[in-house]
Amino acid sequence: MKMISKKSLNGFINYGIIIVLFIIFQSLLSTKHLSSSLSGQLVPICAYVVMALSLNLVVGFSGELSLGHAGFMSIGAFAGVIASTALSGSVTSGGFRLLIAIIVGAIFAALAGVVIGIPVLRLRGDYLAIVTLAFGEIIKNVMNCMYIGVDSNGLHFSIQDANSMGMEPTGTIIVNGPMGALGIKKLSTFLAGTILILITLFIIQNLVNSRSGRAIAGIRDNRIAAEACGIQITKYKLMAFVVSAALAGSAGALYALNYSTVVPKKFDFNTSILVLVFVVLGGIGNLRGSIIAAIVLTVLPELLREFQDYRMLVYAIVLIVVMIVTNNEKASAFIKGIFNKKSKEVA
Amino acid sequence: MANDKEQKLVRVQSPNFLPEKELKNAPILEVSHLGIDFGGLTAVDDFNMVVGQTEICGLIGPNGAGKTTVFNMLTKVYQPSRGTIMLAGKDTHSMNTIQVNQAGIARTFQNIRLFDKLTVEDNVKIGLHNSINYGMFEGIFRLPGYWKEEKKSHEKALELLSLFDMQDLANDYAGSLPYGAQRRLEIVRALATNPKLLLLDEPAAGMNPSETQELMDNIRKIRDVFGIAVLLIEHDMNLVMGICEKIVVLNFGKIIAKGTPSEIQSNPEVIEAYLGKAATTPGKEA
């Protein structure tokens, strides 16, 4: 029982961190202490935190390296935008429409997760990573040639150009090929983003500490032993992958509905790698680390504006230093030693 | 549930069908003419063995004789090239590793395979996986089924651990346990899957004499408490001769002797396999 309470305590600390951060940033925002560039970053930060958490489920708990996570974000983003635009006439409440968009984004990304997961999860290690990378690119390129519009007859769809959809002249084009989704009504709010992070944390933490989560972690630690314990490998790997894809899809919907335009190119390999950096830097399997890494690494480029041209250089150096410090026993022992001394002095 | 039904169906149809009363005394495992080839190499050939319901059997032989290969065939890590394996009167031919486990064979591994980054309790709970009955959504949303089943599995896990005096280690990480405790945990985890037959692959490897003695008591205890059969591979002759009721000796993939410990100890072929042929004197040769 002691361990269970320790685990759930850890979970509650994570919820607490998110809520405290929300209160801090919200009060800074309302007292106008936040720079405009940073306040514009709040919703994307939430989306990236959700992305990092969801990728951590695959990389940290299921132990599979996925390099195409932005693909699911992309599917969620466009599905969410289509849903919100198509419903703009019938559902007037913006918050409710955002909720529907996020759910639709999650469902479509989950479906893509099933379709991609079944072939991909037969592979192991490096091969799996490369195939997920390929699927991420496929999704990006498919999205690049999608034309979707809506008129009074409903949704229209084409993969040639906008005219071949055969819409009424009054219809609106939602997704316009490589130009992406245009004229999106901005629905995402910082509060909605924070709630999505809390829901994501709730789902992942509870999943990990349940029968299914144990099976997932067991497969990661020792596949042969898990099989010998009667655990269906494919089922649980797919479960982790699909839940992760659904959460990435919801993050995508949140992200897309924060801007007036979203292009498919945004969700490319670079975004996948960026999210992977959050996960690796925060510690594989460490949810709190993922949250902090996602926040810091999204805010950092903004804070480094005063370095101007050397911004990305400093960013890279910070990344390297953090990696060394977190992965080097001597370095982490040194830092621990400093903190211990301090706490002793205080005592 | 579906599995039980299937099992009953097959049992009725199979020619090996036995009435319930006779089944009690029937062997749990019947292996006949089992063999496997890897490419052109025959690793095991014509392996026959019967294990009774609550018997402790030993499988011994020099290194590379094919003992672990037999285990891997029994648990379907390898699909045998020839022969049949009957588990409780049911042919395991079409089963995979997972189904064999659910049908009642659990095993430990020669090189310990624990879930290192999970706690001892979670390791046992993974063994209990198929006897815990709630799904993903109940787990995520913490529905009543989750609390009920988790409480049950927590108690069951501690009960199993206490059998080997490991209940105090429940919250430690499996990877951080000392060697002997890791071996014991592997046995507990195998027992958690509720087997009818327990396969132990070199359980005493790397143990000192007092630990080995404790292990022998534990193996007997497992048989008596759970009423299951145990088949073990071991090089420690004190252990094998001390607890096995029946021993099968394997050399170069073939059975060279079968019998009780005393029969095996005096079998000249076994002695030859372990110690080599007695040198013939030059005088005799001429």
XYZ file of C-alpha atoms in Angstrom:
633
model
C 0.000 0.000 0.000
C 2.899 2.285 0.800
C 4.214 2.049 -2.749
C 0.830 2.726 -4.285
C 0.476 5.888 -2.277
C 3.998 6.909 -3.282
C 3.158 6.405 -6.932
C -0.073 8.329 -6.735
C 1.682 11.037 -4.700
C 4.102 11.424 -7.584
C 1.138 11.764 -9.907
C -0.510 14.403 -7.743
C 2.727 16.395 -7.645
C 2.606 16.470 -11.453
C -0.969 17.750 -11.448
C 0.081 20.310 -8.846
C 3.005 21.553 -10.947
C 0.734 22.094 -13.934
C -1.887 23.929 -11.884
C 0.706 26.141 -10.166
C 2.341 26.984 -13.499
C -1.059 27.800 -14.925
C -1.829 30.167 -12.069
C 1.560 31.878 -12.366
C 1.373 32.386 -16.118
C -2.291 33.367 -16.022
C -1.670 36.037 -13.398
C 1.375 37.300 -15.324
C -0.797 37.391 -18.418
C -3.653 39.281 -16.795
C -1.290 41.803 -15.176
C 0.395 42.209 -18.602
C 3.804 41.192 -17.316
C 4.228 38.711 -20.143
C 5.821 39.793 -23.421
C 3.524 39.469 -26.393
C 5.721 36.855 -28.052
C 5.683 34.743 -24.910
C 1.965 35.055 -24.332
C 1.452 33.877 -27.896
C 3.535 30.830 -27.027
C 1.315 29.661 -24.172
C -1.009 27.419 -26.187
C 1.779 25.935 -28.341
C 3.653 25.158 -25.115
C 0.601 23.264 -23.856
C 0.410 21.376 -27.150
C 4.104 20.487 -26.986
C 3.781 19.325 -23.383
C 0.954 16.996 -24.429
C 3.058 15.812 -27.384
C 6.039 15.126 -25.135
C 3.904 13.253 -22.610
C 2.270 11.151 -25.306
C 5.580 10.327 -26.971
C 6.964 9.373 -23.574
C 4.281 6.692 -23.381
C 5.742 5.065 -26.514
C 9.431 5.771 -25.975
C 9.585 5.541 -22.195
C 6.984 2.980 -21.221
C 6.585 0.885 -24.343
C 10.288 1.199 -25.176
C 9.856 1.763 -28.909
C 11.534 4.653 -30.675
C 8.975 6.503 -32.788
C 10.281 9.191 -35.137
C 6.987 10.064 -36.796
C 4.993 11.445 -33.929
C 4.345 14.762 -35.665
C 2.326 12.798 -38.229
C -0.345 12.050 -35.646
C -0.263 15.677 -34.549
C -0.840 16.648 -38.177
C -3.838 14.317 -38.563
C -5.318 15.605 -35.323
C -4.700 19.205 -36.366
C -6.436 18.972 -39.719
C -9.248 16.736 -38.479
C -9.818 19.215 -35.654
C -9.803 22.221 -37.989
C -12.222 20.526 -40.389
C -14.546 19.578 -37.541
C -14.538 23.044 -36.017
C -15.072 24.830 -39.371
C -17.755 22.411 -40.508
C -19.610 22.852 -37.223
C -19.190 26.620 -37.035
C -22.785 27.077 -38.229
C -24.460 24.536 -35.982
C -22.417 24.789 -32.781
C -22.112 28.381 -31.664
C -20.263 27.912 -28.376
C -16.539 28.221 -29.105
C -15.479 26.152 -26.113
C -17.778 23.307 -27.025
C -16.577 23.391 -30.634
C -12.980 23.211 -29.404
C -13.878 20.200 -27.304
C -15.465 18.480 -30.319
C -12.466 19.387 -32.488
C -10.034 17.924 -29.950
C -12.066 14.718 -29.645
C -12.377 14.389 -33.436
C -8.637 15.021 -33.790
C -7.913 12.343 -31.184
C -10.211 9.804 -32.857
C -8.720 10.275 -36.317
C -5.173 10.143 -34.982
C -6.065 6.977 -33.045
C -7.401 5.382 -36.234
C -4.174 6.308 -38.002
C -2.323 4.851 -35.014
C -4.089 1.508 -35.496
C -3.462 1.461 -39.250
C 0.205 2.377 -38.882
C 0.770 0.451 -35.652
C -0.236 -2.966 -36.974
C 2.547 -3.203 -39.561
C 5.087 -1.068 -37.693
C 4.939 -2.878 -34.352
C 5.987 -6.132 -35.989
C 9.411 -4.568 -36.314
C 11.903 -3.954 -33.545
C 14.433 -1.327 -32.571
C 16.053 0.678 -35.329
C 13.825 -0.771 -38.027
C 10.719 0.369 -36.188
C 12.175 3.858 -35.785
C 12.905 4.150 -39.496
C 9.458 2.938 -40.538
C 7.740 5.387 -38.180
C 9.902 8.103 -39.699
C 8.660 7.039 -43.148
C 5.030 7.061 -42.027
C 5.457 10.548 -40.592
C 6.687 11.752 -43.988
C 3.860 9.919 -45.779
C 1.278 11.673 -43.618
C 2.904 15.036 -44.285
C 2.902 14.472 -48.037
C -0.665 13.165 -48.115
C -1.789 16.230 -46.194
C 0.114 18.344 -48.699
C -2.186 17.321 -51.543
C -5.501 17.251 -49.690
C -8.237 19.669 -50.632
C -11.215 19.758 -48.333
C -14.110 22.181 -48.420
C -17.548 22.603 -46.967
C -20.776 24.003 -48.409
C -24.478 23.569 -47.770
C -24.299 19.994 -49.174
C -21.690 18.961 -46.628
C -17.990 18.158 -46.885
C -16.172 17.963 -50.218
C -12.883 16.308 -50.776
C -10.289 16.120 -53.534
C -6.649 15.251 -54.027
C -6.248 17.228 -57.274
C -7.034 20.877 -56.705
C -9.584 23.133 -55.090
C -11.780 23.475 -58.204
C -12.277 19.742 -58.731
C -14.159 19.494 -55.434
C -17.254 20.773 -57.238
C -18.430 23.014 -54.448
C -21.129 25.643 -54.543
C -19.682 29.140 -55.001
C -20.691 30.010 -51.442
C -18.744 27.084 -49.986
C -15.533 27.608 -48.015
C -12.291 25.810 -48.589
C -10.994 24.453 -45.285
C -7.805 22.735 -46.349
C -6.127 24.031 -49.485
C -3.342 21.591 -50.339
C 0.170 22.785 -49.519
C -1.218 26.108 -48.328
C -2.843 24.221 -45.503
C -5.870 25.237 -43.506
C -6.797 28.877 -43.935
C -9.121 31.190 -42.097
C -9.261 29.138 -38.914
C -11.282 30.677 -36.114
C -9.006 30.842 -33.108
C -10.625 28.751 -30.399
C -7.760 27.438 -28.261
C -7.157 29.102 -24.940
C -4.479 28.699 -22.322
C -7.078 27.273 -19.953
C -8.154 24.666 -22.523
C -4.509 23.751 -23.083
C -3.914 23.339 -19.364
C -6.977 21.132 -19.007
C -5.756 19.002 -21.920
C -2.383 18.570 -20.195
C -4.139 17.494 -16.988
C -6.303 15.000 -18.898
C -3.233 13.651 -20.694
C -1.393 13.249 -17.399
C -4.441 11.548 -15.894
C -4.709 9.062 -18.776
C -1.008 8.221 -18.955
C -0.408 7.996 -15.208
C -3.440 5.815 -14.628
C -2.702 3.644 -17.628
C 0.880 3.091 -16.545
C -0.174 2.080 -13.039
C -2.765 -0.430 -14.155
C -2.751 -4.003 -15.380
C -2.282 -2.883 -18.981
C 0.527 -0.494 -18.084
C 2.396 -3.201 -16.213
C 2.094 -5.441 -19.261
C 3.423 -2.638 -21.487
C 6.391 -2.000 -19.197
C 6.978 -5.733 -18.833
C 7.265 -6.141 -22.589
C 9.746 -3.275 -22.631
C 11.905 -4.810 -19.908
C 11.890 -8.350 -21.217
C 9.850 -9.415 -24.174
C 10.588 -13.136 -23.860
C 9.699 -13.236 -20.183
C 6.498 -11.281 -20.843
C 5.506 -13.807 -23.467
C 6.259 -16.634 -21.051
C 3.928 -14.926 -18.541
C 1.130 -15.158 -21.078
C 1.067 -11.502 -22.145
C -0.074 -10.734 -25.668
C 2.790 -8.652 -26.975
C 1.122 -7.128 -30.033
C -2.030 -6.149 -28.178
C -0.239 -4.148 -25.510
C 2.283 -2.562 -27.835
C -0.565 -1.450 -30.043
C -2.458 -0.167 -27.012
C 0.418 2.100 -26.003
C 0.940 3.255 -29.588
C -2.731 4.056 -30.217
C -3.281 5.861 -26.913
C -0.167 7.884 -27.648
C -1.366 8.671 -31.183
C -4.773 9.780 -29.882
C -3.172 12.139 -27.366
C -0.862 13.525 -30.068
C -3.934 14.086 -32.243
C -5.636 16.058 -29.498
C -2.479 18.141 -29.101
C -2.545 18.771 -32.847
C -6.140 20.014 -32.733
C -5.312 22.317 -29.840
C -2.251 23.609 -31.681
C -3.995 24.213 -35.015
C -6.952 26.032 -33.496
C -4.546 28.546 -31.960
C -3.607 29.976 -35.362
C -5.469 31.371 -38.324
C -3.495 29.237 -40.757
C -1.756 25.899 -40.423
C 0.408 24.340 -43.112
C 1.141 20.597 -43.389
C 4.860 21.374 -43.555
C 4.747 22.457 -39.914
C 4.338 18.821 -38.822
C 7.482 17.439 -40.412
C 10.462 15.462 -39.244
C 11.867 18.455 -37.352
C 8.796 18.602 -35.129
C 9.006 14.864 -34.448
C 12.623 15.240 -33.451
C 11.914 18.309 -31.342
C 9.344 16.350 -29.344
C 11.784 13.469 -29.040
C 14.358 15.919 -27.683
C 11.853 16.957 -24.982
C 11.397 13.312 -24.021
C 15.064 12.385 -24.023
C 16.146 15.547 -22.256
C 13.447 15.252 -19.615
C 14.371 11.641 -19.013
C 12.916 8.647 -20.811
C 9.951 7.386 -18.825
C 9.940 10.496 -16.648
C 6.689 12.420 -17.133
C 7.657 15.402 -15.000
C 10.901 15.726 -16.915
C 8.998 15.748 -20.199
C 6.762 18.557 -18.981
C 9.660 20.688 -17.786
C 11.778 20.022 -20.872
C 8.918 20.892 -23.206
C 8.237 24.160 -21.396
C 11.866 25.228 -21.037
C 12.897 24.350 -24.562
C 9.925 26.161 -26.065
C 10.440 29.275 -23.936
C 14.234 29.283 -24.206
C 14.490 30.548 -27.808
C 12.241 33.468 -26.796
C 14.335 34.282 -23.752
C 17.500 34.106 -25.827
C 16.366 36.864 -28.158
C 18.945 39.222 -26.732
C 21.693 36.969 -28.069
C 20.233 37.640 -31.498
C 22.271 35.798 -34.119
C 23.813 33.498 -31.548
C 20.429 32.353 -30.329
C 20.474 28.864 -31.798
C 24.124 28.421 -30.848
C 23.318 29.117 -27.191
C 20.276 26.853 -27.467
C 22.445 24.015 -28.749
C 25.036 24.561 -26.033
C 22.346 24.502 -23.350
C 21.035 21.220 -24.794
C 24.477 19.645 -24.721
C 25.219 20.830 -21.191
C 21.904 19.536 -19.869
C 22.450 16.183 -21.562
C 25.895 15.832 -20.039
C 24.736 16.859 -16.595
C 21.738 14.538 -16.528
C 23.559 11.537 -17.977
C 26.915 11.809 -16.305
C 27.163 10.217 -12.881
C 30.005 12.422 -11.723
C 28.286 15.598 -12.852
C 24.984 14.701 -11.234
C 26.753 13.611 -8.035
C 28.556 16.967 -7.994
C 25.294 18.873 -8.309
C 23.620 16.696 -5.698
C 26.546 17.379 -3.409
C 26.069 21.142 -3.764
C 22.372 20.871 -2.993
C 22.969 18.582 -0.034
C 25.474 21.031 1.426
C 23.018 23.839 1.032
C 20.219 21.915 2.718
C 22.563 20.978 5.561
C 23.533 24.588 6.033
C 19.884 25.555 6.138
C 19.189 22.850 8.683
C -13.322 -18.445 -20.261
C -13.110 -19.058 -23.983
C -9.940 -20.950 -23.390
C -11.593 -23.286 -20.890
C -14.358 -24.042 -23.315
C -11.903 -24.758 -26.052
C -9.942 -27.001 -23.803
C -12.995 -29.022 -22.852
C -14.042 -29.361 -26.470
C -10.675 -30.618 -27.526
C -10.528 -32.970 -24.623
C -13.811 -34.589 -25.601
C -12.791 -34.968 -29.193
C -9.240 -36.086 -28.607
C -8.548 -39.814 -28.550
C -6.683 -39.220 -25.313
C -9.918 -38.358 -23.587
C -9.964 -39.668 -20.053
C -12.799 -39.570 -17.543
C -12.299 -36.989 -14.823
C -11.468 -39.609 -12.195
C -8.690 -41.187 -14.230
C -7.402 -37.808 -15.293
C -6.361 -37.161 -11.707
C -3.792 -39.882 -11.879
C -2.931 -39.292 -15.498
C 0.370 -37.669 -16.359
C 0.364 -33.909 -16.738
C 2.915 -34.004 -19.532
C 3.426 -36.668 -22.170
C 6.122 -36.058 -24.711
C 6.614 -38.532 -27.503
C 9.189 -38.681 -30.286
C 9.931 -34.987 -29.933
C 12.618 -33.673 -32.231
C 13.869 -30.443 -33.757
C 16.265 -29.596 -36.547
C 18.072 -26.310 -37.010
C 18.977 -26.338 -40.669
C 20.763 -29.629 -41.119
C 21.581 -30.014 -37.446
C 19.374 -32.218 -35.324
C 19.461 -30.616 -31.895
C 17.063 -33.004 -30.171
C 15.787 -36.280 -31.496
C 13.258 -38.852 -30.354
C 12.732 -37.315 -26.932
C 10.161 -39.213 -24.887
C 9.104 -38.338 -21.390
C 6.153 -38.578 -19.036
C 5.705 -36.312 -16.018
C 3.148 -37.218 -13.353
C 0.707 -34.751 -11.787
C 2.831 -33.921 -8.757
C 6.164 -35.343 -9.743
C 9.550 -33.626 -9.497
C 11.577 -34.634 -12.524
C 15.107 -33.782 -13.523
C 16.574 -33.260 -16.954
C 20.345 -33.496 -16.912
C 23.177 -33.842 -19.357
C 26.463 -32.256 -20.373
C 26.592 -28.748 -21.813
C 25.037 -28.477 -25.255
C 23.069 -31.688 -24.842
C 19.801 -29.950 -25.787
C 18.171 -29.559 -22.370
C 17.168 -25.931 -22.776
C 16.070 -26.700 -26.334
C 13.611 -29.201 -24.867
C 12.299 -26.461 -22.555
C 11.999 -24.099 -25.481
C 10.001 -26.658 -27.394
C 7.728 -27.345 -24.438
C 7.005 -23.615 -24.139
C 6.824 -23.192 -27.920
C 9.665 -20.722 -28.175
C 10.695 -23.237 -30.848
C 8.144 -25.185 -32.842
C 9.227 -28.854 -32.758
C 9.975 -30.491 -36.115
C 8.602 -33.845 -35.014
C 6.649 -35.462 -32.235
C 3.818 -34.485 -29.932
C 3.533 -32.727 -26.595
C 0.395 -33.546 -24.626
C -0.322 -31.220 -21.712
C -3.063 -32.574 -19.441
C -4.347 -34.661 -22.331
C -4.323 -31.769 -24.767
C -2.050 -31.493 -27.775
C -0.090 -28.231 -27.743
C 0.857 -28.457 -31.412
C -1.152 -25.445 -32.581
C -0.468 -23.281 -29.515
C 1.976 -20.414 -29.224
C 4.030 -19.438 -26.169
C 1.207 -17.411 -24.668
C -1.394 -20.139 -25.109
C 0.949 -22.749 -23.684
C 1.357 -20.567 -20.626
C -2.380 -20.219 -20.250
C -2.760 -23.963 -20.712
C -0.522 -24.469 -17.690
C 3.235 -24.427 -18.362
C 5.298 -21.761 -16.617
C 9.048 -21.465 -16.753
C 12.112 -19.712 -15.465
C 15.154 -18.917 -17.555
C 18.761 -20.005 -17.444
C 19.919 -16.389 -17.630
C 17.506 -14.560 -15.349
C 14.825 -12.637 -17.209
C 13.059 -10.310 -14.821
C 11.338 -7.008 -15.485
C 14.279 -5.096 -14.036
C 12.789 -1.622 -13.945
C 9.594 -2.727 -12.224
C 9.119 -3.482 -8.558
C 9.115 -6.997 -7.183
C 5.387 -6.755 -6.609
C 4.743 -5.604 -10.171
C 6.816 -8.491 -11.476
C 4.545 -10.902 -9.656
C 1.474 -8.985 -10.787
C 2.549 -9.406 -14.407
C 2.593 -13.118 -13.683
C -0.949 -12.714 -12.373
C -1.892 -10.757 -15.504
C -4.315 -13.285 -16.923
C -6.065 -13.830 -13.610
C -6.674 -10.101 -13.118
C -9.838 -9.207 -14.886
C -10.248 -5.579 -15.930
C -9.594 -3.658 -19.105
C -7.760 -0.564 -20.220
C -10.645 1.884 -19.658
C -11.376 0.564 -16.198
C -7.700 1.075 -15.459
C -7.540 4.618 -16.823
C -10.756 5.845 -15.248
C -10.234 3.906 -12.010
C -13.668 2.264 -12.129
C -14.731 -0.060 -9.289
C -13.413 -3.086 -11.185
C -9.928 -1.612 -10.985
C -9.960 -1.196 -7.199
C -11.460 -4.627 -6.576
C -9.085 -6.504 -8.864
C -6.009 -4.528 -7.837
C -6.705 -5.213 -4.169
C -7.128 -8.895 -4.916
C -3.937 -9.070 -6.969
C -1.981 -7.099 -4.368
C -2.976 -9.602 -1.695
C -2.288 -12.544 -3.955
C 1.123 -11.160 -4.920
C 2.124 -10.674 -1.283
C 0.870 -14.136 -0.431
C 3.014 -15.671 -3.154
C 6.028 -13.592 -2.132
C 5.635 -14.533 1.520
C 6.018 -18.158 0.509
C 9.677 -17.388 -0.184
C 9.981 -14.755 2.568
C 10.169 -11.990 0.012
C 7.182 -9.897 1.089
C 9.480 -7.249 2.583
C 11.151 -6.769 -0.787
C 7.839 -6.074 -2.558
C 8.645 -2.414 -3.237
C 12.243 -2.897 -4.336
C 13.169 -2.840 -7.981
C 13.683 -6.322 -9.364
C 16.958 -5.321 -11.001
C 18.430 -4.248 -7.659
C 17.828 -7.558 -5.872
C 20.703 -9.854 -4.983
C 21.226 -12.781 -7.289
C 19.553 -15.451 -5.183
C 16.494 -13.291 -4.626
C 16.224 -12.671 -8.368
C 16.153 -16.409 -8.981
C 13.462 -16.833 -6.328
C 11.443 -13.966 -7.757
C 11.517 -15.604 -11.154
C 10.037 -18.742 -9.620
C 7.354 -16.724 -7.800
C 6.452 -14.944 -11.025
C 6.177 -18.272 -12.844
C 3.955 -19.620 -10.066
C 1.740 -16.549 -10.324
C 0.622 -17.641 -13.786
C -1.099 -20.557 -12.064
C 0.698 -23.404 -13.819
C 0.167 -27.132 -13.724
C 3.770 -27.754 -14.666
C 6.722 -25.616 -13.619
C 9.886 -25.702 -15.706
C 13.025 -24.554 -13.887
C 16.105 -23.936 -16.014
C 19.170 -24.260 -13.782
C 17.561 -22.795 -10.657
C 20.671 -23.360 -8.531
C 23.186 -21.840 -10.937
C 25.533 -19.550 -9.054
C 24.165 -20.457 -5.626
C 26.252 -21.519 -2.638
C 25.559 -24.830 -0.875
C 23.297 -23.346 1.796
C 21.275 -21.428 -0.789
C 20.995 -24.623 -2.825
C 19.734 -26.473 0.221
C 17.120 -23.761 0.766
C 16.132 -23.977 -2.898
C 15.609 -27.730 -2.589
C 13.252 -27.187 0.330
C 11.462 -24.512 -1.642
C 10.960 -26.716 -4.689
C 9.473 -29.432 -2.497
C 7.304 -26.829 -0.815
C 6.036 -25.590 -4.187
C 5.071 -29.107 -5.189
C 3.282 -29.752 -1.900
C 1.511 -26.382 -1.592
C 0.434 -25.979 -5.196
C 0.125 -29.657 -6.077
C 1.918 -29.158 -9.365
C 4.613 -30.994 -11.271
C 8.151 -29.650 -11.548
C 10.609 -30.384 -14.321
C 14.071 -28.982 -13.772
C 17.370 -28.710 -15.578
C 20.312 -28.652 -13.222
C 24.020 -29.319 -13.094
C 24.177 -29.474 -9.315
C 24.028 -33.225 -8.721
C 23.284 -32.880 -5.010
C 20.121 -31.015 -5.860
C 19.089 -33.325 -8.698
C 19.734 -36.520 -6.770
C 18.221 -35.023 -3.620
C 14.798 -34.016 -4.854
C 14.050 -35.596 -8.222
C 11.870 -38.643 -8.292
C 12.714 -39.309 -11.895
C 15.654 -38.267 -14.009
C 16.156 -38.140 -17.747
C 19.695 -37.870 -19.075
C 20.285 -36.231 -22.418
C 23.465 -36.300 -24.485
C 23.901 -34.968 -28.005
C 20.150 -34.488 -28.252
C 19.268 -38.063 -27.422
C 18.072 -39.694 -24.240
C 20.764 -41.993 -22.923
C 19.150 -42.959 -19.634
C 15.965 -42.651 -17.628
C 15.153 -43.698 -14.120
C 15.323 -43.013 -10.421
C 18.335 -41.156 -9.012
C 19.999 -44.356 -7.830
C 19.559 -45.999 -11.225
C 21.035 -42.996 -12.960
C 23.994 -42.801 -10.620
C 25.036 -46.347 -11.441
C 24.339 -46.185 -15.155
C 27.599 -46.680 -17.067
C 26.462 -44.650 -20.073
C 25.715 -41.653 -17.870
C 29.079 -41.900 -16.178
C 30.690 -42.070 -19.586
C 28.810 -39.029 -20.837
C 29.898 -36.984 -17.831
C 33.404 -38.308 -17.242
C 34.415 -39.676 -20.633
C 35.289 -43.207 -21.656
C 37.682 -45.153 -19.471
C 41.036 -45.271 -21.218
C 41.760 -48.646 -22.691
C 45.160 -49.985 -21.806
C 47.582 -50.350 -24.707
C 48.163 -53.951 -23.872
C 44.545 -54.835 -24.342
C 44.386 -53.039 -27.650
C 47.041 -55.197 -29.176
